[in-house]
Short mmCIF file of C-alpha atoms and ligand atoms in Angstrom, two decimals:
data_model
loop_
_atom_site.label_atom_id
_atom_site.label_comp_id
_atom_site.label_asym_id
_atom_site.label_seq_id
_atom_site.Cartn_x
_atom_site.Cartn_y
_atom_site.Cartn_z
CA MET M 1 73.37 87.67 -12.91
CA ALA M 2 76.77 88.68 -14.48
CA ASN M 3 79.28 87.30 -11.97
CA ARG M 4 79.65 86.12 -8.55
CA ARG M 5 80.59 89.63 -7.00
CA GLU M 6 77.28 91.15 -8.56
CA PHE M 7 75.44 88.19 -7.32
CA LEU M 8 76.76 88.41 -3.77
CA LYS M 9 76.18 92.08 -3.68
CA CYS M 10 72.61 91.60 -4.68
CA THR M 11 72.22 88.70 -2.26
CA LEU M 12 73.59 90.80 0.83
CA ALA M 13 71.39 93.63 -0.29
CA ALA M 14 68.28 91.38 -0.07
CA GLY M 15 69.34 90.72 3.54
CA LEU M 16 69.53 86.84 2.80
CA ALA M 17 65.79 86.64 3.28
CA VAL M 18 64.00 83.33 2.99
CA GLY M 19 63.50 82.61 -0.46
CA ALA M 20 66.37 84.96 -1.66
CA PRO M 21 68.69 83.27 -4.18
CA THR M 22 70.85 80.75 -2.60
CA LEU M 23 74.43 81.73 -2.34
CA TRP M 24 76.54 78.89 -4.05
CA ALA M 25 80.26 78.93 -4.53
CA ASP M 26 80.00 79.28 -8.38
CA GLY M 27 77.14 82.19 -7.87
CA LYS M 28 74.62 80.12 -9.99
CA ARG M 29 71.13 79.57 -9.14
CA GLN M 30 70.34 75.91 -8.70
CA VAL M 31 67.25 74.79 -10.60
CA PHE M 32 65.62 71.35 -9.87
CA PHE M 33 64.23 69.70 -12.92
CA ALA M 34 62.11 66.57 -13.00
CA GLY M 35 59.29 64.75 -14.92
CA PHE M 36 56.34 62.93 -13.78
CA SER M 37 53.72 62.25 -16.49
CA HIS M 38 51.00 60.01 -17.82
CA GLU M 39 47.80 60.10 -19.51
CA THR M 40 45.96 57.53 -17.43
CA ASN M 41 43.23 55.51 -19.10
CA THR M 42 40.95 54.27 -16.32
CA PHE M 43 38.92 52.19 -18.84
CA HIS M 44 42.17 50.20 -19.83
CA PRO M 45 41.46 46.63 -18.53
CA VAL M 46 44.76 46.31 -16.83
CA ARG M 47 46.11 48.29 -13.76
CA THR M 48 49.47 49.80 -13.89
CA GLY M 49 52.05 48.27 -11.42
CA SER M 50 55.49 49.90 -12.13
CA PHE M 51 57.27 53.00 -13.45
CA GLY M 52 60.25 53.43 -15.74
CA PHE M 53 62.51 56.21 -15.19
CA GLY M 54 64.45 58.13 -17.80
CA GLN M 55 66.02 61.31 -18.91
CA VAL M 56 64.09 64.33 -17.77
CA ALA M 57 63.22 66.12 -20.82
CA ARG M 58 63.17 65.50 -24.58
CA ILE M 59 63.49 69.04 -25.53
CA PRO M 60 65.29 71.25 -23.02
CA PRO M 61 64.09 74.70 -23.08
CA ALA M 62 66.74 77.09 -24.63
CA VAL M 63 66.73 79.14 -21.31
CA TRP M 64 68.53 76.64 -19.54
CA GLU M 65 71.61 77.60 -21.77
CA ASP M 66 71.58 80.83 -19.25
CA PRO M 67 75.09 80.80 -17.59
CA GLY M 68 73.58 81.82 -14.44
CA LEU M 69 71.82 78.72 -13.87
CA THR M 70 72.82 75.17 -12.68
CA VAL M 71 70.26 72.73 -13.72
CA ILE M 72 69.81 69.79 -11.42
CA ALA M 73 68.30 67.27 -13.43
CA ALA M 74 66.54 64.38 -11.43
CA ASP M 75 64.41 61.54 -13.25
CA HIS M 76 61.45 61.47 -15.46
CA ALA M 77 59.06 58.85 -14.15
CA ARG M 78 56.50 57.39 -16.43
CA PRO M 79 54.31 54.43 -15.69
CA ASN M 80 54.75 51.36 -17.59
CA GLY M 81 51.25 50.72 -18.85
CA GLY M 82 48.13 52.53 -19.54
CA GLY M 83 45.50 51.63 -16.81
CA THR M 84 44.89 53.03 -13.34
CA ILE M 85 48.09 53.33 -11.61
CA GLU M 86 48.32 51.32 -8.43
CA GLU M 87 49.18 53.27 -5.30
CA GLU M 88 52.51 51.69 -3.95
CA PRO M 89 54.52 52.08 -7.23
CA CYS M 90 53.00 55.56 -7.71
CA ARG M 91 54.07 56.54 -4.16
CA GLU M 92 57.52 54.97 -4.76
CA ALA M 93 58.03 56.98 -8.06
CA MET M 94 56.85 60.16 -6.39
CA ASN M 95 59.39 59.56 -3.31
CA ARG M 96 62.23 59.06 -5.80
CA ILE M 97 61.77 62.42 -7.24
CA LEU M 98 60.84 64.01 -3.84
CA ASP M 99 64.18 62.31 -2.52
CA SER M 100 66.21 63.72 -5.10
CA LEU M 101 64.86 67.27 -4.42
CA ARG M 102 65.41 66.94 -0.45
CA ALA M 103 69.18 66.00 -1.43
CA ALA M 104 69.56 68.89 -3.83
CA MET M 105 68.01 71.35 -1.33
CA PRO M 106 68.42 74.23 -0.93
CA VAL M 107 67.50 75.16 -4.53
CA ASP M 108 66.39 78.33 -6.04
CA ALA M 109 63.59 77.14 -8.22
CA VAL M 110 61.85 73.79 -9.45
CA PHE M 111 60.65 73.00 -12.94
CA LEU M 112 58.70 69.95 -13.33
CA ARG M 113 57.60 68.48 -16.65
CA LEU M 114 53.99 66.95 -16.15
CA HIS M 115 51.08 65.82 -18.31
CA GLY M 116 48.32 66.38 -15.92
CA ALA M 117 45.99 63.24 -16.49
CA MET M 118 47.54 60.92 -14.28
CA TYR M 119 45.57 59.00 -11.93
CA ALA M 120 46.34 56.70 -9.08
CA GLU M 121 44.46 54.65 -6.67
CA GLY M 122 44.68 56.26 -3.22
CA LEU M 123 46.47 59.29 -4.60
CA GLY M 124 43.93 60.63 -7.38
CA PRO M 125 45.57 63.27 -9.43
CA ALA M 126 49.29 62.35 -8.73
CA GLU M 127 50.78 64.94 -10.54
CA THR M 128 49.03 67.69 -8.42
CA VAL M 129 50.01 65.78 -5.31
CA LEU M 130 53.39 65.66 -6.26
CA VAL M 131 53.47 69.40 -6.80
CA GLY M 132 51.97 69.89 -3.50
CA GLU M 133 54.72 67.97 -1.81
CA VAL M 134 57.27 69.73 -3.82
CA ARG M 135 55.76 72.91 -2.38
CA SER M 136 55.85 71.66 1.16
CA ILE M 137 59.56 70.73 0.93
CA VAL M 138 60.73 74.02 -0.78
CA GLY M 139 58.66 76.37 1.26
CA PRO M 140 56.47 79.16 -0.07
CA LYS M 141 58.98 81.49 -1.71
CA VAL M 142 60.71 79.20 -4.17
CA PRO M 143 59.09 79.49 -7.53
CA ILE M 144 57.76 76.26 -9.05
CA ALA M 145 57.08 76.15 -12.72
CA CYS M 146 55.25 73.14 -14.32
CA THR M 147 54.34 72.35 -18.00
CA PHE M 148 51.71 70.12 -19.04
CA ASP M 149 49.68 68.50 -22.11
CA LEU M 150 46.46 70.46 -22.54
CA HIS M 151 44.64 66.97 -22.02
CA GLY M 152 45.32 67.27 -18.38
CA ASN M 153 42.46 67.03 -15.79
CA MET M 154 43.57 70.04 -13.50
CA PRO M 155 42.06 70.48 -9.90
CA ALA M 156 41.66 73.88 -8.85
CA ARG M 157 44.21 73.53 -5.85
CA ILE M 158 47.12 73.09 -8.33
CA GLY M 159 46.59 76.91 -8.88
CA ARG M 160 47.92 77.07 -5.08
CA PHE M 161 50.76 74.83 -5.22
CA GLY M 162 52.68 75.97 -8.54
CA ASP M 163 53.61 79.61 -9.27
CA ILE M 164 54.25 79.12 -13.04
CA LEU M 165 51.67 76.78 -14.77
CA VAL M 166 51.97 76.55 -18.61
CA GLY M 167 50.02 74.06 -20.78
CA LEU M 168 50.25 73.35 -24.32
CA LYS M 169 48.11 75.37 -26.61
CA THR M 170 47.83 73.15 -29.71
CA ALA M 171 45.90 69.91 -30.62
CA PRO M 172 47.24 68.26 -32.59
CA HIS M 173 50.43 69.07 -30.36
CA THR M 174 53.00 71.15 -32.17
CA ASP M 175 54.06 73.45 -29.57
CA GLY M 176 56.03 71.28 -26.90
CA ALA M 177 59.20 73.18 -27.04
CA GLN M 178 57.65 76.55 -26.96
CA THR M 179 55.61 75.63 -23.80
CA ALA M 180 58.64 74.53 -21.99
CA ASP M 181 60.58 77.80 -23.29
CA GLN M 182 57.52 79.81 -22.05
CA ALA M 183 57.44 78.42 -18.72
CA GLY M 184 61.45 78.30 -18.51
CA ARG M 185 61.62 82.24 -19.58
CA ILE M 186 58.78 83.08 -16.77
CA LEU M 187 60.90 81.17 -14.35
CA LEU M 188 64.25 82.90 -15.25
CA ASP M 189 62.27 86.45 -14.94
CA ALA M 190 61.04 85.14 -11.58
CA LEU M 191 64.63 84.26 -10.45
CA GLY M 192 65.70 87.71 -11.69
CA GLY M 193 63.04 89.50 -9.59
CA LYS M 194 61.42 90.90 -12.90
CA VAL M 195 58.13 89.18 -12.50
CA HIS M 196 56.15 87.59 -9.39
CA PRO M 197 54.17 84.75 -10.90
CA VAL M 198 51.02 83.62 -9.10
CA SER M 199 48.49 81.23 -10.70
CA TYR M 200 44.79 80.62 -10.84
CA ALA M 201 43.03 77.33 -11.86
CA LEU M 202 39.37 77.21 -12.62
CA PRO M 203 37.57 73.94 -13.47
CA ILE M 204 34.80 74.04 -15.86
CA PRO M 205 31.84 71.30 -15.43
CA MET M 206 32.31 70.19 -18.90
CA ILE M 207 33.84 66.84 -20.39
CA LEU M 208 34.79 66.63 -24.07
CA GLN M 209 36.73 64.28 -26.25
CA GLY M 210 40.04 65.71 -27.40
CA GLU M 211 38.90 65.30 -31.02
CA LYS M 212 36.29 67.74 -30.59
CA ALA M 213 38.64 70.39 -29.19
CA MET M 214 41.34 70.86 -31.89
CA THR M 215 43.17 73.86 -32.82
CA THR M 216 42.75 73.15 -36.49
CA SER M 217 39.01 73.86 -36.20
CA GLU M 218 36.30 76.05 -34.53
CA PRO M 219 35.41 76.80 -31.92
CA PHE M 220 38.61 75.62 -30.15
CA ARG M 221 40.95 77.65 -32.61
CA SER M 222 39.42 80.93 -31.66
CA LEU M 223 39.12 80.18 -27.96
CA VAL M 224 42.84 79.50 -27.97
CA GLU M 225 43.34 82.54 -29.96
CA GLU M 226 41.62 84.55 -27.30
CA ALA M 227 43.90 82.92 -24.55
CA ARG M 228 46.93 84.24 -26.68
CA ARG M 229 45.27 87.59 -26.91
CA ILE M 230 45.00 87.82 -23.12
CA GLU M 231 48.57 86.79 -22.72
CA ARG M 232 49.39 89.84 -24.90
CA GLU M 233 46.97 92.48 -24.09
CA GLY M 234 46.11 91.56 -20.28
CA VAL M 235 42.63 91.57 -18.71
CA PRO M 236 40.32 94.52 -18.57
CA GLY M 237 40.41 96.13 -15.12
CA HIS M 238 43.62 94.84 -14.05
CA GLN M 239 47.37 96.37 -14.73
CA ALA M 240 49.00 92.98 -13.88
CA LYS M 241 50.68 91.33 -16.89
CA ILE M 242 49.24 87.82 -17.81
CA LEU M 243 52.08 85.63 -18.44
CA ALA M 244 50.45 82.48 -19.24
CA ALA M 245 46.96 81.45 -20.16
CA THR M 246 46.11 77.64 -20.86
CA LEU M 247 42.85 76.11 -21.92
CA PHE M 248 42.84 72.54 -20.69
CA VAL M 249 40.44 70.21 -22.83
CA GLY M 250 40.95 67.40 -20.19
CA CYS M 251 41.10 63.67 -20.97
CA ALA M 252 37.83 62.13 -21.22
CA TRP M 253 39.15 58.53 -20.46
CA THR M 254 40.42 59.29 -17.20
CA ASP M 255 37.47 58.49 -14.68
CA SER M 256 38.07 61.08 -11.94
CA PRO M 257 36.37 63.63 -9.83
CA ASP M 258 38.92 66.14 -11.85
CA THR M 259 38.10 64.82 -15.21
CA GLY M 260 36.96 67.86 -17.55
CA MET M 261 37.89 70.99 -19.12
CA SER M 262 39.38 74.10 -17.09
CA VAL M 263 41.61 77.03 -17.40
CA ILE M 264 44.82 78.07 -15.73
CA VAL M 265 46.31 81.55 -15.98
CA THR M 266 49.55 82.81 -14.50
CA ALA M 267 49.75 86.45 -13.80
CA ASP M 268 52.48 88.74 -12.55
CA GLY M 269 51.96 89.48 -8.83
CA SER M 270 48.11 89.45 -9.15
CA ARG M 271 46.02 86.39 -8.11
CA GLU M 272 42.82 88.71 -8.95
CA ALA M 273 44.04 89.50 -12.39
CA ALA M 274 44.81 85.67 -12.88
CA ARG M 275 41.37 84.91 -11.71
CA ALA M 276 39.77 87.69 -13.92
CA ALA M 277 41.35 86.22 -16.73
CA ALA M 278 40.55 82.66 -15.99
CA VAL M 279 36.90 83.71 -15.20
CA HIS M 280 36.85 85.57 -18.70
CA LEU M 281 38.18 82.46 -20.57
CA ALA M 282 35.96 79.87 -18.59
CA ARG M 283 32.93 81.97 -19.72
CA LYS M 284 33.92 82.09 -23.46
CA VAL M 285 34.46 78.34 -23.36
CA TRP M 286 31.17 77.56 -21.51
CA ASP M 287 29.34 79.90 -23.88
CA ALA M 288 30.63 77.86 -26.90
CA ARG M 289 29.89 74.42 -25.15
CA ARG M 290 27.39 73.47 -27.73
CA GLU M 291 29.53 74.23 -30.76
CA PHE M 292 32.31 71.41 -30.01
CA LYS M 293 32.21 69.11 -32.82
CA TYR M 294 34.82 66.52 -34.14
CA GLY M 295 37.53 68.44 -35.86
CA CYS M 296 38.10 65.69 -38.56
CA GLU M 297 36.05 63.43 -40.81
CA THR M 298 34.61 60.60 -38.86
CA ALA M 299 33.01 57.23 -39.74
CA GLU M 300 31.83 54.07 -38.43
CA LEU M 301 34.22 51.16 -39.28
CA GLU M 302 32.45 49.65 -42.46
CA ASP M 303 31.37 53.08 -43.76
CA GLY M 304 34.85 54.58 -43.18
CA VAL M 305 36.51 51.66 -45.21
CA SER M 306 34.14 52.11 -47.86
CA LYS M 307 34.68 55.74 -48.34
CA ALA M 308 38.57 55.06 -48.20
CA LEU M 309 37.87 52.72 -50.99
CA ALA M 310 36.08 54.83 -53.08
CA ALA M 311 38.28 57.97 -52.33
CA LYS M 312 39.83 59.76 -55.26
CA GLU M 313 42.72 60.38 -52.84
CA SER M 314 45.55 57.75 -53.49
CA THR M 315 45.78 57.10 -49.82
CA VAL M 316 43.61 57.58 -46.83
CA PHE M 317 44.69 57.31 -43.38
CA LEU M 318 42.10 55.69 -40.98
CA THR M 319 42.65 56.13 -37.26
CA ASP M 320 41.38 53.17 -34.96
CA SER M 321 40.21 55.64 -32.39
CA GLY M 322 38.61 53.15 -30.02
CA ASP M 323 42.11 51.66 -29.51
CA ASN M 324 43.99 54.89 -29.33
CA VAL M 325 47.51 54.11 -27.85
CA THR M 326 47.97 57.79 -27.71
CA ALA M 327 45.21 57.97 -25.23
CA SER M 328 46.76 54.97 -23.27
CA ALA M 329 44.42 52.24 -24.80
CA PRO M 330 46.26 48.64 -25.07
CA GLY M 331 46.52 48.97 -28.98
CA ASP M 332 45.78 45.07 -29.26
CA LEU M 333 42.36 45.22 -31.10
CA PRO M 334 42.55 43.43 -34.33
CA LEU M 335 38.96 44.78 -35.36
CA VAL M 336 39.95 47.01 -38.11
CA LEU M 337 42.49 44.42 -39.59
CA ARG M 338 39.81 41.68 -39.40
CA HIS M 339 37.37 43.78 -41.31
CA LEU M 340 39.90 44.67 -44.09
CA VAL M 341 40.81 40.67 -44.32
CA GLU M 342 37.28 39.52 -44.38
CA ARG M 343 36.34 42.05 -47.15
CA LYS M 344 39.38 40.94 -48.97
CA VAL M 345 40.86 44.73 -49.20
CA LYS M 346 43.88 45.03 -51.21
CA ASN M 347 46.84 47.37 -50.76
CA ALA M 348 46.02 48.12 -46.94
CA VAL M 349 48.40 48.14 -44.04
CA VAL M 350 47.38 48.24 -40.28
CA ALA M 351 50.32 49.69 -38.42
CA GLY M 352 50.88 48.61 -34.94
CA ILE M 353 48.90 45.96 -33.29
CA ASN M 354 50.32 45.06 -29.72
CA ASP M 355 50.76 41.53 -29.63
CA THR M 356 54.03 40.15 -28.02
CA PRO M 357 53.30 36.26 -28.44
CA ALA M 358 52.46 36.88 -32.22
CA VAL M 359 55.82 38.91 -32.65
CA ASN M 360 57.72 36.24 -30.85
CA ARG M 361 56.25 33.33 -33.07
CA CYS M 362 57.07 35.12 -36.16
CA PHE M 363 60.60 35.64 -34.97
CA GLU M 364 60.87 31.80 -34.56
CA ALA M 365 59.35 31.05 -37.77
CA GLY M 366 61.54 33.40 -39.80
CA VAL M 367 61.04 35.53 -42.80
CA GLY M 368 58.89 34.08 -45.87
CA LYS M 369 57.36 31.49 -43.49
CA SER M 370 53.53 31.12 -43.19
CA LEU M 371 52.05 30.33 -40.05
CA SER M 372 48.39 30.20 -38.40
CA LEU M 373 48.69 33.10 -36.11
CA SER M 374 46.46 34.38 -33.31
CA ILE M 375 46.60 38.39 -33.62
CA GLY M 376 45.30 40.58 -30.89
CA CYS M 377 43.20 40.61 -27.78
CA THR M 378 45.99 39.58 -25.43
CA VAL M 379 45.37 42.36 -23.07
CA GLU M 380 42.08 43.76 -24.21
CA LYS M 381 39.67 41.00 -24.06
CA ARG M 382 36.25 42.64 -24.03
CA TYR M 383 35.76 43.35 -27.79
CA GLY M 384 35.66 39.97 -29.33
CA PRO M 385 38.11 37.07 -30.15
CA PRO M 386 41.38 37.52 -31.58
CA LEU M 387 41.88 37.33 -35.31
CA VAL M 388 43.16 33.68 -36.17
CA ALA M 389 44.45 33.72 -39.94
CA GLU M 390 47.16 32.42 -42.06
CA ALA M 391 49.87 34.88 -42.08
CA GLN M 392 53.15 35.24 -43.89
CA VAL M 393 56.06 36.58 -42.26
CA VAL M 394 57.36 39.50 -44.54
CA ARG M 395 59.99 41.27 -42.27
CA LEU M 396 61.57 41.13 -38.83
CA ILE M 397 62.57 44.54 -37.09
CA GLU M 398 64.80 44.23 -34.07
CA ASP M 399 64.57 47.56 -32.48
CA PRO M 400 61.84 48.37 -31.84
CA ARG M 401 60.78 44.63 -31.86
CA MET M 402 58.16 44.33 -34.59
CA VAL M 403 57.20 42.22 -37.53
CA VAL M 404 55.40 42.81 -40.80
CA VAL M 405 53.07 40.01 -41.86
CA ARG M 406 50.75 39.66 -44.85
CA ILE M 407 47.31 38.17 -44.53
CA GLY M 408 45.55 37.92 -47.90
CA ASP M 409 46.46 41.19 -49.35
CA VAL M 410 46.61 43.12 -46.11
CA GLU M 411 49.65 43.84 -44.18
CA ALA M 412 50.05 44.10 -40.37
CA ILE M 413 52.62 45.52 -38.37
CA LEU M 414 52.79 43.61 -35.01
CA ALA M 415 54.51 45.25 -32.28
CA ASP M 416 55.99 43.94 -28.71
CA GLY M 417 53.80 46.66 -26.93
CA PRO M 418 51.53 49.50 -27.56
CA SER M 419 52.56 50.88 -30.44
CA ALA M 420 51.41 54.35 -32.08
CA PHE M 421 52.47 55.10 -35.53
CA THR M 422 52.68 58.98 -35.38
CA SER M 423 55.43 59.90 -37.81
CA PRO M 424 56.10 59.02 -41.41
CA GLN M 425 59.67 58.01 -40.14
CA GLN M 426 58.35 55.13 -38.41
CA PHE M 427 57.48 53.11 -41.64
CA PRO M 428 60.59 52.86 -43.61
CA PRO M 429 62.14 50.43 -41.04
CA CYS M 430 59.14 48.27 -41.64
CA GLY M 431 60.00 48.34 -45.51
CA ILE M 432 56.67 50.44 -46.02
CA ASP M 433 56.13 53.52 -47.90
CA PRO M 434 52.63 54.48 -46.49
CA LEU M 435 51.90 56.66 -49.49
CA THR M 436 51.87 53.55 -51.85
CA ARG M 437 49.01 51.98 -49.90
CA LYS M 438 45.40 52.69 -50.34
CA ILE M 439 44.65 52.41 -46.88
CA VAL M 440 46.94 53.04 -43.60
CA VAL M 441 45.61 52.29 -40.38
CA VAL M 442 47.04 53.66 -37.26
CA LYS M 443 45.89 53.43 -33.54
CA GLU M 444 45.25 57.32 -32.72
CA GLY M 445 42.40 59.49 -32.20
CA TYR M 446 42.98 62.40 -34.29
CA LEU M 447 46.06 61.89 -36.70
CA TYR M 448 49.05 63.04 -35.45
CA ASP M 449 50.57 66.38 -36.81
CA ALA M 450 53.58 64.70 -38.83
CA LEU M 451 51.26 62.12 -40.58
CA THR M 452 48.44 64.83 -41.08
CA LYS M 453 51.14 66.67 -43.23
CA ILE M 454 51.52 63.77 -45.51
CA ALA M 455 48.03 62.33 -45.55
CA PRO M 456 46.05 63.30 -48.52
CA ARG M 457 42.98 62.51 -46.50
CA TYR M 458 41.91 61.08 -43.10
CA ILE M 459 39.07 59.58 -41.40
CA MET M 460 38.69 58.62 -37.68
CA LEU M 461 36.87 55.50 -37.07
CA LEU M 462 34.58 55.42 -34.24
CA THR M 463 35.69 51.95 -33.09
CA PRO M 464 35.24 50.31 -29.54
CA GLY M 465 37.68 50.07 -27.01
CA ALA M 466 39.32 51.76 -24.02
CA GLY M 467 39.52 54.99 -25.97
CA ASP M 468 35.89 54.73 -27.25
CA MET M 469 34.83 58.23 -28.41
CA ARG M 470 31.24 57.65 -27.53
CA ILE M 471 31.76 58.73 -24.01
CA GLU M 472 28.20 58.93 -23.21
CA SER M 473 28.18 55.14 -23.10
CA LEU M 474 31.31 54.75 -20.86
CA THR M 475 30.48 53.75 -17.24
CA TYR M 476 31.97 56.71 -15.06
CA THR M 477 32.13 56.02 -11.23
CA ARG M 478 34.13 58.86 -10.20
CA ARG M 479 33.26 61.81 -12.19
CA ARG M 480 31.80 64.99 -10.83
CA LYS M 481 28.04 65.68 -11.26
CA PRO M 482 26.65 67.36 -12.93
CA LEU M 483 28.85 67.46 -16.06
CA PHE M 484 28.19 68.90 -19.25
CA PRO M 485 27.12 66.98 -21.72
CA LEU M 486 26.51 63.81 -19.71
CA ASP M 487 24.01 65.27 -17.42
CA PRO M 488 20.59 66.96 -18.27
CA VAL M 489 20.72 70.13 -16.40
CA VAL M 490 24.31 71.78 -15.80
CA THR M 491 24.70 75.26 -14.56
CA PHE M 492 28.03 77.19 -14.42
CA ASP M 493 28.74 80.65 -13.17
CA PRO M 494 32.37 81.39 -13.75
CA ASP M 495 31.94 84.68 -11.47
CA ALA M 496 31.16 82.40 -8.61
CA ALA M 497 34.73 81.05 -8.77
CA PRO M 498 36.33 81.43 -5.31
CA ILE M 499 38.55 84.49 -4.64
CA LEU M 500 41.84 83.20 -2.96
ZN1 ZN S 601 47.59 65.55 -25.41
#
């Protein structure tokens, strides 16, 4: 909107109908902006009892620079822990956001940064519950836009609560800013009356490790390409433009009735078109269900270390996938470190073992000192004892609080909390150039994009822990049944998806 007079004219012409842009003194539309996100690992041994509150978005979409908008930024609430979230703190965090919204009312639009795999006792998929409550506050006509990680477990009802639902398209994730921007642009167009977004969510009875659905390998790469094509070309038999189409892989380490893959489509003005596009994409995913394989090299611990030592590449990254901090595992298992030490491996570093007491003891001892140190298993106690070893303190890092110790010829970076080394920039403060080490161990599943770019090679170790890749051996108590490939007979007819 160019100026207040034009805005006023427009608003009056619209008869100040319910849901018409709110008239504010400066003529700007008010967009309420909040975040609420988590990838809850229900196999984590400790429940999560509190939330942290921070700034709402790391990468604000470029569209917020539109002079016609006023952004009312509330908190971004994130649980302080990886395990199942307790109901009361989750409800309190939700209420904090909802109270901010009530105080900001009336608003013209809502934009929520979500993940999609949050799971709380008594609430279930808390992010979806939040969107439902936001809808009940703002009413049926105020557009609600949400962005998600593609590892969200999405219930069908999210398609009724939100208008603009857009997830990441890449794994490893490289399109956070584009996703926020895509959702923001659709929201801007909706506010300008150019589009009328409606969404449809279609769960698929299929569970998959994220490492088997990477956009760097097939069949996921082609499936995501098909979603992009649908966004460009629409869906046969429907005139409506498809504004966004996301293939959700889900998070296999969240045991919930919604766990699994799904498709969510946002179309312009036609829920039937959104449904048709979702049915089309869900069928493609289902038809490819037996083709999903790990998108990276994998090995058992001992074999993976042997391969790394024998590799012609100067450096091999090994990911400790069972203790994957980026999948909300505790990150405190010393299994790989123990193996490297016992095997007397040279020139290796294990980056990021969560052990606050060990960090504190090293700070008390000081650089250069040696001490008998118990490492790991302070949170996760189901996979063997801690590693007890004579360790020399090599370096102390204040922020974030970490220490580098040497055990034999192996270095370990111990951290004050779960610590995922996902970028090369995290190593220099530790005095380590990873490319000068033969083996670099990080607590991830697939290696993150920034490290993949520098890694001559990487191998995902199939290690035990709360992020165990062997999901067929996990004890699920809440998942839906039947679910491919965990149950022997699973049928799915996308055409039978309800017409809403
Ligand atoms: Zn993700």
